[in-house]
Amino acid sequence: MNTRRRIALALTSILGTFALSTSVYAASAPPPTPPSLSAQGAILVDANTGQILYGRHIRQEFYPASITKIMTAYLAITHGWNKTVHVSVEAQNQPGSSCYLRAGQAYPMPRVVTAMMMVSGNDAAYAIAQTVGGSVPHFVQMMNQTAQRWHAPGIHFANPSGLPNPHHVVSALGMAIITEHAMANPIFRQIVATKVASLPPDPTPRIYYNQNRLLYTYPGAIGVKIGYTIEADETIVGAAQRHGVTLIEVLLKDTPAGLWPDAANLLNWGFQHFSLVHPIKAGAILGTVDIGHRPILVKSGASLNYLAYPGESIHPILHFVPNNHLASKPITRNELVGSVQISINGQDVGSLPLISLSTMAPYQKSFVWRWKWIESTLAVMILIKLLSRYRSRYRRRKTLRVNPWHLRGSDSR
């Protein structure tokens, strides 16, 4: 690559970075004042990016009650959707809220999962865990492993239903992350938006109505789950969608009088004060990334979605992650060459694909570089040889000085 091209790429990178650091709005303003909440733990996030709009004690651990069943339903969908649920005596005898399943009955998994999410049936959760996991302990292990894989902090499940247990705790942030993943599944999303469901006659059909009041009272509500125990107090994970924006809220240890006003007010606050912007648009030149000693000009392969409040100053910070498998390979124009991780105002807000803007041949060491390497190697070898000769002569002279009769002795007859 010639010098002019290197300079041009460097200038383009600098200008691109400067452009990204420019505020979307003319001036910075303080964030909007959040509503007063009764919940001790709370969070509001963008369901698509995980951007946190509001948080209160988001990593503190609380008892979750039946919002636990979000994970139970997700694993049933992804690991046992085509199985038949056989109700055991242990499942039938689970305390608390119930779908009134009876031992010996068998139902298709979709019907049982839907009934469980409607009325928080602990009997259904237990039967699902036995069917999907083979045993309840193994299913609980699956729940915790999934939460760890999603990097959901403050999560430790001890049962599939949410019944009180000192070791069964969640955090607002952890449940928000779990719900983001669950809501990305279309089957799960359909179930939690369902208002009425039923199970086959026994001897008459059992009808279940969704206990999530948001589905009936909040415009745009799309799920997901409520819970209550004496230890947990009122809990809810709610979700709503308006104008192409989907928000997820988690409220933990709320009060009976405060739960539903809190749920509506927090969602209203999010939709009223935040709007969708694109600080980085698809095709925007982001700078250069080094792949195999080759500086490659790259652009964004998609637009970045960000929820901003009026007057917010937006400064994207970019961290390039090149695909090192391309280090020794040719690169073509418009090829995916890595990704860029983006943070705004100290918060990770997602990643975008990096697309090359030029064609590059495989990296090869130049002839000049090879000659310099050979030249340096020869110089070192010659130096070592000279030092070796010098040391030999020095030792010989030292021997002669120590024994001056050596030469005389050689001349005697």
Tab-separated table of C-alpha atoms in Angstrom:
chain	number	residue	atom	x	y	z
A	1	MET	CA	0.000	0.000	0.000
A	2	ASN	CA	1.534	3.354	-1.030
A	3	THR	CA	2.024	6.308	1.327
A	4	ARG	CA	-0.808	8.383	-0.135
A	5	ARG	CA	-3.300	5.586	0.411
A	6	ARG	CA	-2.202	5.117	4.015
A	7	ILE	CA	-2.587	8.842	4.701
A	8	ALA	CA	-6.026	8.889	3.071
A	9	LEU	CA	-7.220	5.949	5.145
A	10	ALA	CA	-5.905	7.525	8.336
A	11	LEU	CA	-7.649	10.827	7.599
A	12	THR	CA	-10.882	9.017	6.783
A	13	SER	CA	-10.695	7.134	10.075
A	14	ILE	CA	-10.131	10.347	12.030
A	15	LEU	CA	-12.988	12.151	10.283
A	16	GLY	CA	-15.316	9.178	10.796
A	17	THR	CA	-14.523	9.026	14.498
A	18	PHE	CA	-15.034	12.789	14.794
A	19	ALA	CA	-18.400	12.544	13.078
A	20	LEU	CA	-19.550	9.743	15.406
A	21	SER	CA	-18.549	11.720	18.480
A	22	THR	CA	-20.723	14.665	17.447
A	23	SER	CA	-23.922	15.049	19.447
A	24	VAL	CA	-27.166	14.056	17.822
A	25	TYR	CA	-28.751	16.961	19.646
A	26	ALA	CA	-27.407	20.492	19.849
A	27	ALA	CA	-27.054	20.591	23.620
A	28	SER	CA	-26.910	18.176	26.502
A	29	ALA	CA	-29.749	18.076	29.017
A	30	PRO	CA	-30.334	16.171	32.279
A	31	PRO	CA	-32.325	12.921	32.019
A	32	PRO	CA	-36.063	13.046	32.748
A	33	THR	CA	-37.202	12.562	36.334
A	34	PRO	CA	-38.511	8.992	36.783
A	35	PRO	CA	-41.841	8.261	38.445
A	36	SER	CA	-42.136	7.488	42.146
A	37	LEU	CA	-42.346	3.712	42.659
A	38	SER	CA	-43.279	1.463	45.565
A	39	ALA	CA	-41.135	-1.417	44.289
A	40	GLN	CA	-37.793	-1.915	46.043
A	41	GLY	CA	-36.155	-3.295	42.910
A	42	ALA	CA	-37.011	-2.052	39.425
A	43	ILE	CA	-35.670	-1.757	35.894
A	44	LEU	CA	-36.884	-0.578	32.500
A	45	VAL	CA	-35.016	-1.709	29.374
A	46	ASP	CA	-35.233	-1.692	25.598
A	47	ALA	CA	-36.238	-5.250	24.708
A	48	ASN	CA	-34.220	-5.215	21.486
A	49	THR	CA	-30.884	-3.843	22.693
A	50	GLY	CA	-30.934	-4.255	26.472
A	51	GLN	CA	-30.354	-0.516	26.952
A	52	ILE	CA	-31.249	0.425	30.519
A	53	LEU	CA	-33.559	3.429	30.741
A	54	TYR	CA	-34.220	3.254	34.486
A	55	GLY	CA	-32.922	1.207	37.374
A	56	ARG	CA	-33.321	0.878	41.132
A	57	HIS	CA	-31.236	-1.704	42.980
A	58	ILE	CA	-31.000	-3.633	39.715
A	59	ARG	CA	-28.433	-6.165	41.034
A	60	GLN	CA	-29.917	-6.662	44.487
A	61	GLU	CA	-31.408	-10.105	45.061
A	62	PHE	CA	-35.115	-10.552	45.848
A	63	TYR	CA	-37.578	-13.425	46.021
A	64	PRO	CA	-39.235	-13.669	42.592
A	65	ALA	CA	-42.427	-15.683	43.172
A	66	SER	CA	-44.090	-16.841	39.932
A	67	ILE	CA	-42.098	-14.700	37.481
A	68	THR	CA	-39.760	-17.707	37.805
A	69	LYS	CA	-42.094	-19.428	35.359
A	70	ILE	CA	-40.744	-17.258	32.524
A	71	MET	CA	-37.645	-19.463	32.504
A	72	THR	CA	-39.720	-22.620	33.035
A	73	ALA	CA	-41.899	-21.836	30.026
A	74	TYR	CA	-38.906	-20.948	27.847
A	75	LEU	CA	-37.139	-24.249	28.537
A	76	ALA	CA	-40.372	-26.162	27.927
A	77	ILE	CA	-40.676	-24.494	24.524
A	78	THR	CA	-37.049	-25.022	23.506
A	79	HIS	CA	-36.455	-28.492	25.014
A	80	GLY	CA	-39.781	-30.282	25.189
A	81	TRP	CA	-42.411	-28.631	23.034
A	82	ASN	CA	-43.427	-31.881	21.332
A	83	LYS	CA	-43.509	-33.970	24.512
A	84	THR	CA	-46.524	-35.168	26.466
A	85	VAL	CA	-46.765	-34.030	30.076
A	86	HIS	CA	-47.617	-36.847	32.489
A	87	VAL	CA	-48.887	-35.531	35.817
A	88	SER	CA	-47.330	-37.197	38.875
A	89	VAL	CA	-48.624	-37.317	42.436
A	90	GLU	CA	-45.877	-34.868	43.453
A	91	ALA	CA	-47.007	-32.428	40.781
A	92	GLN	CA	-50.647	-32.698	41.807
A	93	ASN	CA	-49.772	-31.982	45.443
A	94	GLN	CA	-47.768	-28.802	44.863
A	95	PRO	CA	-48.945	-26.024	47.202
A	96	GLY	CA	-50.128	-22.602	46.138
A	97	SER	CA	-51.795	-21.564	42.886
A	98	SER	CA	-52.895	-24.443	40.714
A	99	CYS	CA	-54.194	-25.504	37.315
A	100	TYR	CA	-55.929	-28.374	39.152
A	101	LEU	CA	-54.068	-31.113	37.305
A	102	ARG	CA	-54.646	-34.663	38.533
A	103	ALA	CA	-52.163	-37.467	38.900
A	104	GLY	CA	-52.235	-39.884	35.973
A	105	GLN	CA	-53.464	-37.302	33.477
A	106	ALA	CA	-51.515	-36.585	30.290
A	107	TYR	CA	-51.608	-33.408	28.210
A	108	PRO	CA	-49.713	-31.947	25.247
A	109	MET	CA	-46.895	-29.666	26.409
A	110	PRO	CA	-48.293	-26.513	24.681
A	111	ARG	CA	-51.587	-26.763	26.598
A	112	VAL	CA	-49.873	-27.185	29.974
A	113	VAL	CA	-47.383	-24.370	29.431
A	114	THR	CA	-50.140	-21.981	28.370
A	115	ALA	CA	-52.287	-22.891	31.393
A	116	MET	CA	-49.301	-22.425	33.699
A	117	MET	CA	-48.622	-18.927	32.374
A	118	MET	CA	-52.289	-17.951	32.646
A	119	VAL	CA	-52.841	-18.738	36.340
A	120	SER	CA	-49.332	-19.496	37.703
A	121	GLY	CA	-50.062	-23.180	38.241
A	122	ASN	CA	-47.360	-24.634	40.481
A	123	ASP	CA	-48.621	-28.125	39.676
A	124	ALA	CA	-48.106	-27.437	35.976
A	125	ALA	CA	-44.590	-26.057	36.573
A	126	TYR	CA	-43.610	-29.173	38.526
A	127	ALA	CA	-45.045	-31.516	35.876
A	128	ILE	CA	-43.238	-29.598	33.117
A	129	ALA	CA	-39.939	-29.813	35.006
A	130	GLN	CA	-40.281	-33.578	35.459
A	131	THR	CA	-41.138	-34.065	31.776
A	132	VAL	CA	-38.452	-31.819	30.272
A	133	GLY	CA	-35.626	-32.430	32.735
A	134	GLY	CA	-36.329	-36.030	33.673
A	135	SER	CA	-36.319	-34.826	37.276
A	136	VAL	CA	-36.951	-31.518	38.997
A	137	PRO	CA	-33.316	-31.131	40.227
A	138	HIS	CA	-31.989	-31.638	36.711
A	139	PHE	CA	-34.486	-29.142	35.294
A	140	VAL	CA	-33.466	-26.578	37.921
A	141	GLN	CA	-29.866	-27.145	36.857
A	142	MET	CA	-30.920	-26.391	33.269
A	143	MET	CA	-32.565	-23.167	34.477
A	144	ASN	CA	-29.415	-21.950	36.222
A	145	GLN	CA	-27.116	-22.963	33.378
A	146	THR	CA	-29.258	-21.019	30.919
A	147	ALA	CA	-29.197	-17.929	33.138
A	148	GLN	CA	-25.412	-18.180	33.403
A	149	ARG	CA	-25.048	-18.574	29.647
A	150	TRP	CA	-27.053	-15.372	29.184
A	151	HIS	CA	-24.904	-13.591	31.789
A	152	ALA	CA	-27.964	-12.777	33.901
A	153	PRO	CA	-26.607	-11.555	37.270
A	154	GLY	CA	-28.175	-12.274	40.639
A	155	ILE	CA	-30.082	-15.328	39.435
A	156	HIS	CA	-30.257	-18.587	41.396
A	157	PHE	CA	-33.227	-20.856	40.906
A	158	ALA	CA	-34.105	-23.654	43.346
A	159	ASN	CA	-37.434	-24.792	41.851
A	160	PRO	CA	-39.444	-24.352	38.639
A	161	SER	CA	-42.399	-22.521	40.213
A	162	GLY	CA	-41.082	-19.728	42.410
A	163	LEU	CA	-42.271	-21.125	45.741
A	164	PRO	CA	-40.325	-19.558	48.657
A	165	ASN	CA	-36.819	-20.892	49.202
A	166	PRO	CA	-33.833	-19.069	50.762
A	167	HIS	CA	-31.722	-20.074	47.765
A	168	HIS	CA	-34.298	-19.039	45.158
A	169	VAL	CA	-33.538	-15.403	44.294
A	170	VAL	CA	-33.356	-13.087	41.291
A	171	SER	CA	-32.309	-9.542	40.462
A	172	ALA	CA	-34.179	-6.999	38.361
A	173	LEU	CA	-31.357	-6.901	35.814
A	174	GLY	CA	-31.124	-10.695	35.666
A	175	MET	CA	-34.858	-11.102	35.059
A	176	ALA	CA	-34.786	-8.364	32.389
A	177	ILE	CA	-32.051	-10.250	30.505
A	178	ILE	CA	-33.919	-13.557	30.826
A	179	THR	CA	-37.121	-11.949	29.548
A	180	GLU	CA	-35.321	-10.348	26.599
A	181	HIS	CA	-34.230	-13.804	25.454
A	182	ALA	CA	-37.617	-15.377	26.149
A	183	MET	CA	-39.544	-12.655	24.294
A	184	ALA	CA	-37.325	-13.207	21.256
A	185	ASN	CA	-38.995	-16.619	20.925
A	186	PRO	CA	-42.225	-16.232	18.907
A	187	ILE	CA	-43.990	-19.119	20.675
A	188	PHE	CA	-43.254	-17.685	24.093
A	189	ARG	CA	-44.326	-14.249	22.941
A	190	GLN	CA	-47.640	-15.615	21.699
A	191	ILE	CA	-48.325	-17.496	24.943
A	192	VAL	CA	-47.753	-14.547	27.280
A	193	ALA	CA	-50.048	-12.371	25.155
A	194	THR	CA	-52.856	-14.938	25.333
A	195	LYS	CA	-55.795	-13.860	27.483
A	196	VAL	CA	-57.869	-17.067	27.618
A	197	ALA	CA	-56.879	-20.749	27.456
A	198	SER	CA	-58.366	-24.123	28.352
A	199	LEU	CA	-57.567	-27.755	29.057
A	200	PRO	CA	-59.585	-30.756	27.792
A	201	PRO	CA	-62.785	-31.862	29.605
A	202	ASP	CA	-62.348	-33.419	33.051
A	203	PRO	CA	-65.318	-33.923	32.937
A	204	THR	CA	-65.852	-30.346	31.709
A	205	PRO	CA	-63.356	-27.983	30.077
A	206	ARG	CA	-61.236	-25.898	32.431
A	207	ILE	CA	-61.008	-22.267	31.358
A	208	TYR	CA	-58.059	-20.090	32.414
A	209	TYR	CA	-57.849	-16.297	32.222
A	210	ASN	CA	-54.550	-14.458	32.151
A	211	GLN	CA	-53.942	-12.720	35.485
A	212	ASN	CA	-51.754	-9.993	33.954
A	213	ARG	CA	-54.001	-6.913	34.132
A	214	LEU	CA	-51.768	-4.973	31.754
A	215	LEU	CA	-53.142	-7.068	28.889
A	216	TYR	CA	-56.607	-5.669	29.567
A	217	THR	CA	-55.840	-2.137	30.731
A	218	TYR	CA	-52.584	-0.918	29.172
A	219	PRO	CA	-52.538	0.036	25.458
A	220	GLY	CA	-49.771	-1.848	23.678
A	221	ALA	CA	-49.210	-4.443	26.432
A	222	ILE	CA	-47.851	-7.776	25.134
A	223	GLY	CA	-47.183	-9.807	28.367
A	224	VAL	CA	-45.448	-11.255	30.385
A	225	LYS	CA	-45.912	-12.612	34.025
A	226	ILE	CA	-46.958	-11.634	37.544
A	227	GLY	CA	-46.199	-13.259	40.896
A	228	TYR	CA	-46.950	-13.131	44.589
A	229	THR	CA	-45.910	-14.837	47.803
A	230	ILE	CA	-45.769	-13.468	51.328
A	231	GLU	CA	-41.962	-13.536	51.173
A	232	ALA	CA	-41.695	-11.935	47.718
A	233	ASP	CA	-44.634	-9.539	47.980
A	234	GLU	CA	-45.933	-8.410	44.571
A	235	THR	CA	-43.705	-8.965	41.523
A	236	ILE	CA	-44.213	-8.418	37.822
A	237	VAL	CA	-42.395	-8.561	34.523
A	238	GLY	CA	-44.314	-6.491	32.014
A	239	ALA	CA	-43.802	-5.647	28.358
A	240	ALA	CA	-45.428	-3.229	25.933
A	241	GLN	CA	-44.850	-2.063	22.379
A	242	ARG	CA	-45.517	1.330	20.813
A	243	HIS	CA	-44.241	3.031	17.649
A	244	GLY	CA	-41.758	0.259	16.941
A	245	VAL	CA	-40.255	0.377	20.450
A	246	THR	CA	-40.624	-2.555	22.872
A	247	LEU	CA	-39.990	-1.979	26.574
A	248	ILE	CA	-39.578	-4.559	29.325
A	249	GLU	CA	-40.022	-3.700	32.997
A	250	VAL	CA	-39.306	-5.693	36.140
A	251	LEU	CA	-40.752	-4.731	39.534
A	252	LEU	CA	-39.683	-6.668	42.640
A	253	LYS	CA	-41.032	-6.527	46.190
A	254	ASP	CA	-43.812	-4.130	45.335
A	255	THR	CA	-46.985	-3.542	47.355
A	256	PRO	CA	-50.535	-4.669	46.514
A	257	ALA	CA	-51.642	-1.054	46.175
A	258	GLY	CA	-48.580	0.022	44.223
A	259	LEU	CA	-48.020	-2.814	41.744
A	260	TRP	CA	-50.363	-1.915	38.914
A	261	PRO	CA	-49.915	1.887	39.117
A	262	ASP	CA	-46.139	1.348	39.200
A	263	ALA	CA	-46.283	-0.956	36.184
A	264	ALA	CA	-48.303	1.506	34.113
A	265	ASN	CA	-46.403	4.613	35.249
A	266	LEU	CA	-42.962	3.191	34.514
A	267	LEU	CA	-43.978	2.124	31.009
A	268	ASN	CA	-45.643	5.511	30.390
A	269	TRP	CA	-42.487	7.302	31.513
A	270	GLY	CA	-40.385	5.287	29.093
A	271	PHE	CA	-42.608	5.813	26.080
A	272	GLN	CA	-43.155	9.529	26.815
A	273	HIS	CA	-39.525	10.529	27.356
A	274	PHE	CA	-37.516	8.282	25.020
A	275	SER	CA	-37.589	8.047	21.242
A	276	LEU	CA	-35.756	5.870	18.750
A	277	VAL	CA	-32.711	7.398	17.039
A	278	HIS	CA	-29.881	5.977	14.928
A	279	PRO	CA	-26.500	7.389	16.029
A	280	ILE	CA	-24.838	5.088	13.491
A	281	LYS	CA	-26.603	4.339	10.238
A	282	ALA	CA	-26.060	1.438	7.874
A	283	GLY	CA	-23.262	2.251	5.461
A	284	ALA	CA	-21.604	4.823	7.728
A	285	ILE	CA	-17.803	4.823	7.427
A	286	LEU	CA	-16.401	3.893	10.839
A	287	GLY	CA	-12.650	4.013	10.219
A	288	THR	CA	-9.944	1.441	9.600
A	289	VAL	CA	-9.335	-1.929	11.184
A	290	ASP	CA	-6.035	-3.827	11.021
A	291	ILE	CA	-6.321	-7.383	9.698
A	292	GLY	CA	-3.094	-9.223	9.018
A	293	HIS	CA	-0.994	-6.015	8.983
A	294	ARG	CA	-3.407	-4.482	6.476
A	295	PRO	CA	-5.360	-1.326	7.390
A	296	ILE	CA	-8.825	-1.857	5.900
A	297	LEU	CA	-11.434	0.870	5.615
A	298	VAL	CA	-14.761	-0.379	7.006
A	299	LYS	CA	-18.385	0.684	7.188
A	300	SER	CA	-21.309	-0.317	9.381
A	301	GLY	CA	-23.378	-3.221	8.108
A	302	ALA	CA	-26.509	-2.104	9.984
A	303	SER	CA	-28.007	0.833	11.848
A	304	LEU	CA	-27.651	1.244	15.602
A	305	ASN	CA	-30.908	1.623	17.513
A	306	TYR	CA	-30.754	3.838	20.587
A	307	LEU	CA	-33.486	5.275	22.799
A	308	ALA	CA	-32.657	8.896	23.597
A	309	TYR	CA	-34.380	11.510	25.705
A	310	PRO	CA	-34.789	15.070	24.363
A	311	GLY	CA	-31.548	16.990	24.557
A	312	GLU	CA	-29.363	13.973	25.287
A	313	SER	CA	-25.823	14.256	24.007
A	314	ILE	CA	-24.816	11.036	22.268
A	315	HIS	CA	-21.146	10.058	21.918
A	316	PRO	CA	-20.652	6.521	20.562
A	317	ILE	CA	-17.422	4.847	21.647
A	318	LEU	CA	-16.291	2.169	19.203
A	319	HIS	CA	-14.306	-0.984	19.897
A	320	PHE	CA	-13.360	-2.901	16.739
A	321	VAL	CA	-13.274	-6.707	16.885
A	322	PRO	CA	-11.644	-7.893	13.629
A	323	ASN	CA	-12.023	-11.414	12.290
A	324	ASN	CA	-8.469	-12.705	12.733
A	325	HIS	CA	-9.243	-15.756	10.590
A	326	LEU	CA	-8.905	-13.402	7.609
A	327	ALA	CA	-5.336	-12.384	8.528
A	328	SER	CA	-3.724	-14.482	5.768
A	329	LYS	CA	-6.604	-14.430	3.300
A	330	PRO	CA	-7.599	-12.022	0.528
A	331	ILE	CA	-10.389	-9.607	1.395
A	332	THR	CA	-13.014	-8.498	-1.087
A	333	ARG	CA	-15.142	-5.392	-1.123
A	334	ASN	CA	-18.370	-5.616	0.965
A	335	GLU	CA	-17.073	-8.629	2.893
A	336	LEU	CA	-17.872	-9.139	6.574
A	337	VAL	CA	-14.551	-8.601	8.356
A	338	GLY	CA	-15.572	-8.372	12.016
A	339	SER	CA	-17.807	-6.439	14.365
A	340	VAL	CA	-17.794	-3.234	16.359
A	341	GLN	CA	-18.955	-3.062	19.960
A	342	ILE	CA	-20.548	0.240	20.890
A	343	SER	CA	-21.057	2.046	24.172
A	344	ILE	CA	-22.840	5.349	24.737
A	345	ASN	CA	-22.531	7.364	27.918
A	346	GLY	CA	-20.840	4.464	29.682
A	347	GLN	CA	-23.423	1.835	28.723
A	348	ASP	CA	-22.975	-1.007	26.233
A	349	VAL	CA	-25.706	-0.607	23.638
A	350	GLY	CA	-24.945	-3.381	21.165
A	351	SER	CA	-22.699	-4.358	18.284
A	352	LEU	CA	-22.793	-3.968	14.510
A	353	PRO	CA	-21.174	-5.904	11.643
A	354	LEU	CA	-18.100	-4.423	9.973
A	355	ILE	CA	-18.057	-4.452	6.163
A	356	SER	CA	-14.910	-3.834	4.097
A	357	LEU	CA	-14.854	-0.984	1.607
A	358	SER	CA	-11.889	-2.186	-0.428
A	359	THR	CA	-10.224	-5.266	-1.849
A	360	MET	CA	-6.994	-6.477	-0.280
A	361	ALA	CA	-4.516	-9.123	-1.367
A	362	PRO	CA	-3.113	-11.515	1.249
A	363	TYR	CA	-0.439	-9.930	3.396
A	364	GLN	CA	3.078	-10.690	2.134
A	365	LYS	CA	6.389	-9.556	3.533
A	366	SER	CA	8.100	-7.239	1.044
A	367	PHE	CA	11.423	-8.014	-0.681
A	368	VAL	CA	13.079	-5.061	1.071
A	369	TRP	CA	11.974	-6.355	4.461
A	370	ARG	CA	13.292	-9.829	3.630
A	371	TRP	CA	16.665	-8.415	2.468
A	372	LYS	CA	16.995	-6.372	5.664
A	373	TRP	CA	16.292	-9.491	7.686
A	374	ILE	CA	19.013	-11.429	5.782
A	375	GLU	CA	21.399	-8.504	6.095
A	376	SER	CA	20.851	-8.277	9.833
A	377	THR	CA	21.327	-12.009	10.248
A	378	LEU	CA	24.639	-11.950	8.330
A	379	ALA	CA	25.864	-8.995	10.383
A	380	VAL	CA	25.169	-10.842	13.623
A	381	MET	CA	26.955	-13.956	12.337
A	382	ILE	CA	30.033	-11.913	11.306
A	383	LEU	CA	30.104	-10.161	14.665
A	384	ILE	CA	29.977	-13.476	16.501
A	385	LYS	CA	32.853	-14.781	14.333
A	386	LEU	CA	35.009	-11.698	15.042
A	387	LEU	CA	34.358	-11.927	18.763
A	388	SER	CA	35.336	-15.581	18.705
A	389	ARG	CA	38.677	-14.788	16.989
A	390	TYR	CA	39.370	-11.932	19.372
A	391	ARG	CA	38.796	-14.152	22.391
A	392	SER	CA	41.186	-16.797	20.984
A	393	ARG	CA	43.983	-14.263	20.423
A	394	TYR	CA	43.442	-12.706	23.842
A	395	ARG	CA	43.773	-16.066	25.572
A	396	ARG	CA	46.999	-16.826	23.649
A	397	ARG	CA	48.629	-13.520	24.615
A	398	LYS	CA	47.637	-13.994	28.238
A	399	THR	CA	49.328	-17.416	28.272
A	400	LEU	CA	52.563	-15.944	26.874
A	401	ARG	CA	52.663	-13.222	29.551
A	402	VAL	CA	52.180	-15.694	32.397
A	403	ASN	CA	54.969	-18.108	31.162
A	404	PRO	CA	57.741	-16.037	29.459
A	405	TRP	CA	60.094	-19.062	29.479
A	406	HIS	CA	57.774	-20.857	27.136
A	407	LEU	CA	59.516	-19.525	24.050
A	408	ARG	CA	63.007	-19.871	25.482
A	409	GLY	CA	62.400	-23.457	26.390
A	410	SER	CA	61.466	-24.179	22.836
A	411	ASP	CA	64.889	-22.875	21.601
A	412	SER	CA	67.090	-24.905	23.993
A	413	ARG	CA	69.053	-27.810	22.722
